[in-house]
mmCIF file of N, CA and C in Angstrom:
data_model
loop_
_atom_site.group_PDB
_atom_site.id
_atom_site.type_symbol
_atom_site.label_atom_id
_atom_site.label_comp_id
_atom_site.label_asym_id
_atom_site.label_seq_id
_atom_site.Cartn_x
_atom_site.Cartn_y
_atom_site.Cartn_z
ATOM 1 N N UNK K 124 -88.088 190.325 5.478
ATOM 2 C CA UNK K 124 -86.475 190.276 6.453
ATOM 3 C C UNK K 124 -86.437 188.838 6.429
ATOM 4 N N UNK K 125 -85.431 188.360 5.744
ATOM 5 C CA UNK K 125 -84.413 186.868 6.131
ATOM 6 C C UNK K 125 -83.730 187.404 7.984
ATOM 7 N N UNK K 126 -83.322 186.439 8.271
ATOM 8 C CA UNK K 126 -82.865 186.556 9.180
ATOM 9 C C UNK K 126 -81.487 185.844 9.270
ATOM 10 N N UNK K 127 -80.047 185.987 9.142
ATOM 11 C CA UNK K 127 -79.115 185.368 9.303
ATOM 12 C C UNK K 127 -78.375 184.367 10.467
ATOM 13 N N UNK K 128 -78.658 183.217 11.374
ATOM 14 C CA UNK K 128 -77.354 183.272 11.869
ATOM 15 C C UNK K 128 -76.165 182.568 11.556
ATOM 16 N N UNK K 129 -74.830 183.158 12.048
ATOM 17 C CA UNK K 129 -73.650 182.558 11.522
ATOM 18 C C UNK K 129 -73.032 182.288 12.910
ATOM 19 N N UNK K 130 -71.992 181.253 12.865
ATOM 20 C CA UNK K 130 -71.140 181.021 13.932
ATOM 21 C C UNK K 130 -69.932 181.554 13.451
ATOM 22 N N UNK K 131 -69.386 181.982 13.934
ATOM 23 C CA UNK K 131 -68.040 183.005 13.572
ATOM 24 C C UNK K 131 -66.706 182.546 14.054
ATOM 25 N N UNK K 132 -66.981 181.470 14.983
ATOM 26 C CA UNK K 132 -65.680 180.806 16.029
ATOM 27 C C UNK K 132 -64.502 180.118 14.984
ATOM 28 N N UNK K 133 -64.222 180.509 14.113
ATOM 29 C CA UNK K 133 -63.360 180.229 13.222
ATOM 30 C C UNK K 133 -62.014 179.800 13.634
ATOM 31 N N UNK K 134 -62.120 180.266 14.780
ATOM 32 C CA UNK K 134 -59.955 180.263 15.018
ATOM 33 C C UNK K 134 -59.783 179.164 15.576
ATOM 34 N N UNK K 135 -61.140 178.955 16.124
ATOM 35 C CA UNK K 135 -60.856 177.617 16.571
ATOM 36 C C UNK K 135 -61.017 175.892 15.432
ATOM 37 N N UNK K 136 -61.474 175.851 14.427
ATOM 38 C CA UNK K 136 -62.449 174.905 13.786
ATOM 39 C C UNK K 136 -61.903 175.292 12.089
ATOM 40 N N UNK K 137 -61.377 176.505 11.756
ATOM 41 C CA UNK K 137 -60.971 176.767 10.385
ATOM 42 C C UNK K 137 -62.444 176.517 9.439
ATOM 43 N N UNK K 138 -63.860 177.217 10.267
ATOM 44 C CA UNK K 138 -65.110 177.054 9.144
ATOM 45 C C UNK K 138 -65.917 177.767 9.896
ATOM 46 N N UNK K 139 -66.679 178.734 8.949
ATOM 47 C CA UNK K 139 -68.159 179.302 9.812
ATOM 48 C C UNK K 139 -68.983 178.540 8.910
ATOM 49 N N UNK K 140 -70.198 178.396 9.904
ATOM 50 C CA UNK K 140 -70.802 177.262 9.983
ATOM 51 C C UNK K 140 -72.255 178.528 10.137
ATOM 52 N N UNK K 141 -73.264 178.695 9.139
ATOM 53 C CA UNK K 141 -73.895 179.475 8.900
ATOM 54 C C UNK K 141 -75.405 178.899 8.466
ATOM 55 N N UNK K 142 -76.622 179.365 9.036
ATOM 56 C CA UNK K 142 -78.040 178.522 9.141
ATOM 57 C C UNK K 142 -78.756 179.339 8.172
ATOM 58 N N UNK K 143 -78.665 179.299 6.632
ATOM 59 C CA UNK K 143 -78.599 180.163 5.101
ATOM 60 C C UNK K 143 -78.106 179.510 4.165
ATOM 61 N N UNK K 144 -78.902 180.170 2.952
ATOM 62 C CA UNK K 144 -78.117 179.729 1.844
ATOM 63 C C UNK K 144 -76.832 179.786 1.503
ATOM 64 N N UNK K 145 -76.145 181.206 1.857
ATOM 65 C CA UNK K 145 -74.766 181.955 1.795
ATOM 66 C C UNK K 145 -75.149 183.350 1.310
ATOM 67 N N UNK K 146 -75.739 182.753 0.293
ATOM 68 C CA UNK K 146 -76.287 184.886 -0.202
ATOM 69 C C UNK K 146 -77.170 185.523 -0.085
ATOM 70 N N UNK K 147 -77.894 186.106 1.829
ATOM 71 C CA UNK K 147 -77.719 186.109 2.413
ATOM 72 C C UNK K 147 -77.388 187.605 2.288
ATOM 73 N N UNK K 148 -77.378 188.940 2.828
ATOM 74 C CA UNK K 148 -76.641 190.313 3.198
ATOM 75 C C UNK K 148 -76.609 190.328 4.682
ATOM 76 N N UNK K 149 -75.770 190.046 5.416
ATOM 77 C CA UNK K 149 -75.590 190.402 7.007
ATOM 78 C C UNK K 149 -75.422 192.035 6.853
ATOM 79 N N UNK K 150 -75.653 192.500 8.248
ATOM 80 C CA UNK K 150 -75.434 194.219 8.092
ATOM 81 C C UNK K 150 -75.066 193.836 9.564
ATOM 82 N N UNK K 151 -73.940 194.541 9.804
ATOM 83 C CA UNK K 151 -72.949 194.981 11.255
ATOM 84 C C UNK K 151 -72.506 195.961 11.209
ATOM 85 N N UNK K 152 -71.695 196.709 12.270
ATOM 86 C CA UNK K 152 -70.909 197.449 12.808
ATOM 87 C C UNK K 152 -70.336 197.564 13.546
ATOM 88 N N UNK K 153 -68.753 197.870 13.174
ATOM 89 C CA UNK K 153 -67.749 197.504 14.706
ATOM 90 C C UNK K 153 -67.778 198.664 15.664
ATOM 91 N N UNK K 154 -67.328 198.372 17.190
ATOM 92 C CA UNK K 154 -67.318 199.307 18.389
ATOM 93 C C UNK K 154 -67.327 200.326 18.285
ATOM 94 N N UNK K 155 -66.259 200.519 16.955
ATOM 95 C CA UNK K 155 -65.291 201.780 17.185
ATOM 96 C C UNK K 155 -66.130 202.267 15.513
ATOM 97 N N UNK K 156 -67.034 202.209 14.714
ATOM 98 C CA UNK K 156 -67.824 202.667 14.192
ATOM 99 C C UNK K 156 -69.289 203.301 15.261
ATOM 100 N N UNK K 157 -69.592 202.374 15.850
ATOM 101 C CA UNK K 157 -70.396 203.059 16.689
ATOM 102 C C UNK K 157 -70.343 204.067 17.563
ATOM 103 N N UNK K 158 -69.011 204.039 18.026
ATOM 104 C CA UNK K 158 -69.126 205.242 18.605
ATOM 105 C C UNK K 158 -68.774 206.606 18.067
ATOM 106 N N UNK K 159 -67.755 206.542 17.101
ATOM 107 C CA UNK K 159 -67.320 207.573 16.005
ATOM 108 C C UNK K 159 -68.630 208.031 15.925
ATOM 109 N N UNK K 160 -69.953 207.503 15.836
ATOM 110 C CA UNK K 160 -71.357 207.799 15.030
ATOM 111 C C UNK K 160 -71.988 208.753 16.303
ATOM 112 N N UNK K 161 -71.855 207.808 17.196
ATOM 113 C CA UNK K 161 -72.509 208.319 18.590
ATOM 114 C C UNK K 161 -72.050 210.180 19.117
ATOM 115 N N UNK K 162 -70.644 210.156 19.123
ATOM 116 C CA UNK K 162 -69.774 211.230 18.810
ATOM 117 C C UNK K 162 -70.207 211.858 18.380
ATOM 118 N N UNK K 163 -70.347 211.941 17.174
ATOM 119 C CA UNK K 163 -70.859 212.661 16.025
ATOM 120 C C UNK K 163 -72.323 213.107 16.455
ATOM 121 N N UNK K 164 -73.171 212.188 16.318
ATOM 122 C CA UNK K 164 -74.572 212.223 16.901
ATOM 123 C C UNK K 164 -74.734 213.829 17.693
ATOM 124 N N UNK K 165 -74.007 213.154 19.096
ATOM 125 C CA UNK K 165 -74.184 213.996 20.151
ATOM 126 C C UNK K 165 -73.297 215.534 20.236
ATOM 127 N N UNK K 166 -72.433 215.747 19.227
ATOM 128 C CA UNK K 166 -72.453 217.292 18.886
ATOM 129 C C UNK K 166 -73.364 217.689 17.829
ATOM 130 N N UNK K 167 -73.849 217.258 17.177
ATOM 131 C CA UNK K 167 -75.241 218.402 15.694
ATOM 132 C C UNK K 167 -76.138 218.135 16.415
ATOM 133 N N UNK K 168 -75.864 219.627 17.051
ATOM 134 C CA UNK K 168 -77.655 220.188 17.279
ATOM 135 C C UNK K 168 -78.984 220.015 16.654
ATOM 136 N N UNK K 169 -78.402 220.265 15.108
ATOM 137 C CA UNK K 169 -79.740 219.504 14.441
ATOM 138 C C UNK K 169 -80.155 218.279 14.109
ATOM 139 N N UNK K 170 -79.087 217.056 14.860
ATOM 140 C CA UNK K 170 -79.244 215.614 15.102
ATOM 141 C C UNK K 170 -80.427 215.657 16.152
ATOM 142 N N UNK K 171 -81.874 215.012 15.379
ATOM 143 C CA UNK K 171 -83.189 214.415 16.489
ATOM 144 C C UNK K 171 -83.763 213.503 16.172
ATOM 145 N N UNK K 172 -84.330 212.615 16.816
ATOM 146 C CA UNK K 172 -85.216 211.703 16.500
ATOM 147 C C UNK K 172 -84.613 210.386 16.513
ATOM 148 N N UNK K 173 -85.035 209.234 15.489
ATOM 149 C CA UNK K 173 -84.375 208.023 16.060
ATOM 150 C C UNK K 173 -83.604 208.031 14.855
ATOM 151 N N UNK K 174 -82.142 207.625 15.368
ATOM 152 C CA UNK K 174 -80.877 207.718 13.969
ATOM 153 C C UNK K 174 -80.436 205.996 14.326
ATOM 154 N N UNK K 175 -80.511 205.859 12.664
ATOM 155 C CA UNK K 175 -79.647 204.580 12.436
ATOM 156 C C UNK K 175 -78.516 204.371 11.662
ATOM 157 N N UNK K 176 -78.063 203.615 11.806
ATOM 158 C CA UNK K 176 -75.977 203.590 11.272
ATOM 159 C C UNK K 176 -75.846 201.922 10.981
ATOM 160 N N UNK K 177 -75.176 202.309 10.083
ATOM 161 C CA UNK K 177 -74.508 200.908 9.633
ATOM 162 C C UNK K 177 -73.227 200.703 8.709
ATOM 163 N N UNK K 178 -72.361 200.112 9.772
ATOM 164 C CA UNK K 178 -70.795 199.573 9.166
ATOM 165 C C UNK K 178 -70.659 199.302 7.673
ATOM 166 N N UNK K 179 -71.377 198.060 7.328
ATOM 167 C CA UNK K 179 -71.353 197.535 6.199
ATOM 168 C C UNK K 179 -72.323 196.435 6.276
ATOM 169 N N UNK K 180 -72.256 196.219 4.935
ATOM 170 C CA UNK K 180 -72.917 194.977 4.618
ATOM 171 C C UNK K 180 -72.153 193.500 3.521
ATOM 172 N N UNK K 181 -72.284 192.532 3.810
ATOM 173 C CA UNK K 181 -71.759 191.203 2.875
ATOM 174 C C UNK K 181 -72.663 190.424 3.528
ATOM 175 N N UNK K 182 -72.453 188.918 2.743
ATOM 176 C CA UNK K 182 -72.783 188.024 2.374
ATOM 177 C C UNK K 182 -71.843 187.445 2.877
ATOM 178 N N UNK K 183 -71.519 186.049 3.665
ATOM 179 C CA UNK K 183 -70.875 185.221 4.726
ATOM 180 C C UNK K 183 -69.904 184.837 3.858
ATOM 181 N N UNK K 184 -69.220 184.265 2.569
ATOM 182 C CA UNK K 184 -68.262 184.410 1.662
ATOM 183 C C UNK K 184 -67.561 185.671 1.658
ATOM 184 N N UNK K 185 -67.988 186.564 1.624
ATOM 185 C CA UNK K 185 -67.164 188.697 1.863
ATOM 186 C C UNK K 185 -65.953 188.408 2.995
ATOM 187 N N UNK K 186 -67.128 188.144 4.407
ATOM 188 C CA UNK K 186 -66.682 187.954 5.385
ATOM 189 C C UNK K 186 -65.481 187.251 5.435
ATOM 190 N N UNK K 187 -66.083 185.770 5.124
ATOM 191 C CA UNK K 187 -64.945 184.596 5.148
ATOM 192 C C UNK K 187 -63.786 185.642 4.904
ATOM 193 N N UNK K 188 -63.765 185.764 3.575
ATOM 194 C CA UNK K 188 -62.414 186.583 2.731
ATOM 195 C C UNK K 188 -62.164 187.236 3.472
ATOM 196 N N UNK K 189 -62.387 188.186 4.014
ATOM 197 C CA UNK K 189 -62.082 189.493 5.044
ATOM 198 C C UNK K 189 -61.261 188.729 6.146
ATOM 199 N N UNK K 190 -61.833 187.350 6.783
ATOM 200 C CA UNK K 190 -61.075 187.142 7.727
ATOM 201 C C UNK K 190 -59.800 185.851 7.509
ATOM 202 N N UNK K 191 -60.274 185.707 5.740
ATOM 203 C CA UNK K 191 -58.769 184.848 5.171
ATOM 204 C C UNK K 191 -57.626 186.577 5.324
ATOM 205 N N UNK K 192 -57.731 187.051 4.941
ATOM 206 C CA UNK K 192 -57.533 188.681 4.224
ATOM 207 C C UNK K 192 -56.364 188.488 6.040
ATOM 208 N N UNK K 193 -56.816 188.821 7.234
ATOM 209 C CA UNK K 193 -56.463 189.822 8.396
ATOM 210 C C UNK K 193 -55.829 188.643 8.732
ATOM 211 N N UNK K 194 -55.955 187.263 8.796
ATOM 212 C CA UNK K 194 -56.000 186.132 9.622
ATOM 213 C C UNK K 194 -54.807 185.637 8.715
ATOM 214 N N UNK K 195 -54.981 185.279 7.960
ATOM 215 C CA UNK K 195 -54.028 183.795 6.692
ATOM 216 C C UNK K 195 -54.173 182.852 6.461
ATOM 217 N N UNK K 196 -55.923 183.004 7.305
ATOM 218 C CA UNK K 196 -56.015 180.736 7.255
ATOM 219 C C UNK K 196 -57.482 180.605 6.277
ATOM 220 N N UNK K 197 -57.572 179.802 5.648
ATOM 221 C CA UNK K 197 -58.121 179.353 4.430
ATOM 222 C C UNK K 197 -59.398 178.718 5.507
ATOM 223 N N UNK K 198 -60.433 179.175 5.346
ATOM 224 C CA UNK K 198 -61.605 179.231 5.947
ATOM 225 C C UNK K 198 -62.430 177.821 5.274
ATOM 226 N N UNK K 199 -63.545 177.397 5.738
ATOM 227 C CA UNK K 199 -64.405 176.147 5.018
ATOM 228 C C UNK K 199 -65.692 176.977 5.426
ATOM 229 N N UNK K 200 -66.787 176.697 4.691
ATOM 230 C CA UNK K 200 -67.797 177.579 4.672
ATOM 231 C C UNK K 200 -68.608 176.396 5.079
ATOM 232 N N UNK K 201 -70.057 176.124 5.585
ATOM 233 C CA UNK K 201 -70.502 174.913 5.704
ATOM 234 C C UNK K 201 -72.212 175.446 5.984
ATOM 235 N N UNK K 202 -72.889 175.451 5.378
ATOM 236 C CA UNK K 202 -74.463 175.421 5.829
ATOM 237 C C UNK K 202 -74.306 174.490 6.688
ATOM 238 N N UNK K 203 -75.308 174.615 7.245
ATOM 239 C CA UNK K 203 -75.895 173.836 8.409
ATOM 240 C C UNK K 203 -77.661 174.010 8.004
ATOM 241 N N UNK K 204 -78.572 174.364 6.643
ATOM 242 C CA UNK K 204 -79.636 173.766 6.602
ATOM 243 C C UNK K 204 -79.937 172.758 5.066
ATOM 244 N N UNK K 205 -80.725 172.741 5.026
ATOM 245 C CA UNK K 205 -80.902 171.802 3.552
ATOM 246 C C UNK K 205 -82.277 172.225 2.372
ATOM 247 N N UNK K 206 -81.750 172.741 2.064
ATOM 248 C CA UNK K 206 -82.790 173.864 1.161
ATOM 249 C C UNK K 206 -83.127 172.387 0.188
ATOM 250 N N UNK K 207 -84.799 172.642 0.319
ATOM 251 C CA UNK K 207 -85.498 172.000 -0.470
ATOM 252 C C UNK K 207 -86.320 172.818 -1.775
ATOM 253 N N UNK K 208 -86.408 172.102 -2.384
ATOM 254 C CA UNK K 208 -87.670 172.600 -3.978
ATOM 255 C C UNK K 208 -88.071 173.525 -3.327
ATOM 256 N N UNK K 209 -88.971 173.325 -3.051
ATOM 257 C CA UNK K 209 -89.743 174.630 -2.942
ATOM 258 C C UNK K 209 -89.308 175.770 -1.912
ATOM 259 N N UNK K 210 -88.314 175.417 -1.115
ATOM 260 C CA UNK K 210 -87.774 176.518 -0.656
ATOM 261 C C UNK K 210 -86.718 177.145 -1.753
ATOM 262 N N UNK K 211 -86.350 177.022 -2.400
ATOM 263 C CA UNK K 211 -85.790 177.415 -3.473
ATOM 264 C C UNK K 211 -85.935 177.933 -4.849
ATOM 265 N N UNK K 212 -87.446 177.991 -4.346
ATOM 266 C CA UNK K 212 -88.343 178.724 -6.050
ATOM 267 C C UNK K 212 -88.269 180.298 -5.190
ATOM 268 N N UNK K 213 -88.530 180.435 -4.534
ATOM 269 C CA UNK K 213 -88.896 181.640 -3.509
ATOM 270 C C UNK K 213 -87.667 182.759 -3.592
#
């Protein structure tokens, strides 16, 4: 599993900084998605066990594009790691 750390405080700097190559998929959901899913489960008599849910999967470039569309601000993307030749082959 690849863990990606991203700093999405772009409103101040117009930059998304991330600690990965930038093509890794990040998973997330909104509070609204989580609330809607929780409410549906609470009234589903057949629901039991551990439930997992996901709002969306996206790479950092897709997240930046959504930000640009919503806020009308062109962003810079900045990877905070150096990729060595041995890492690129993996």
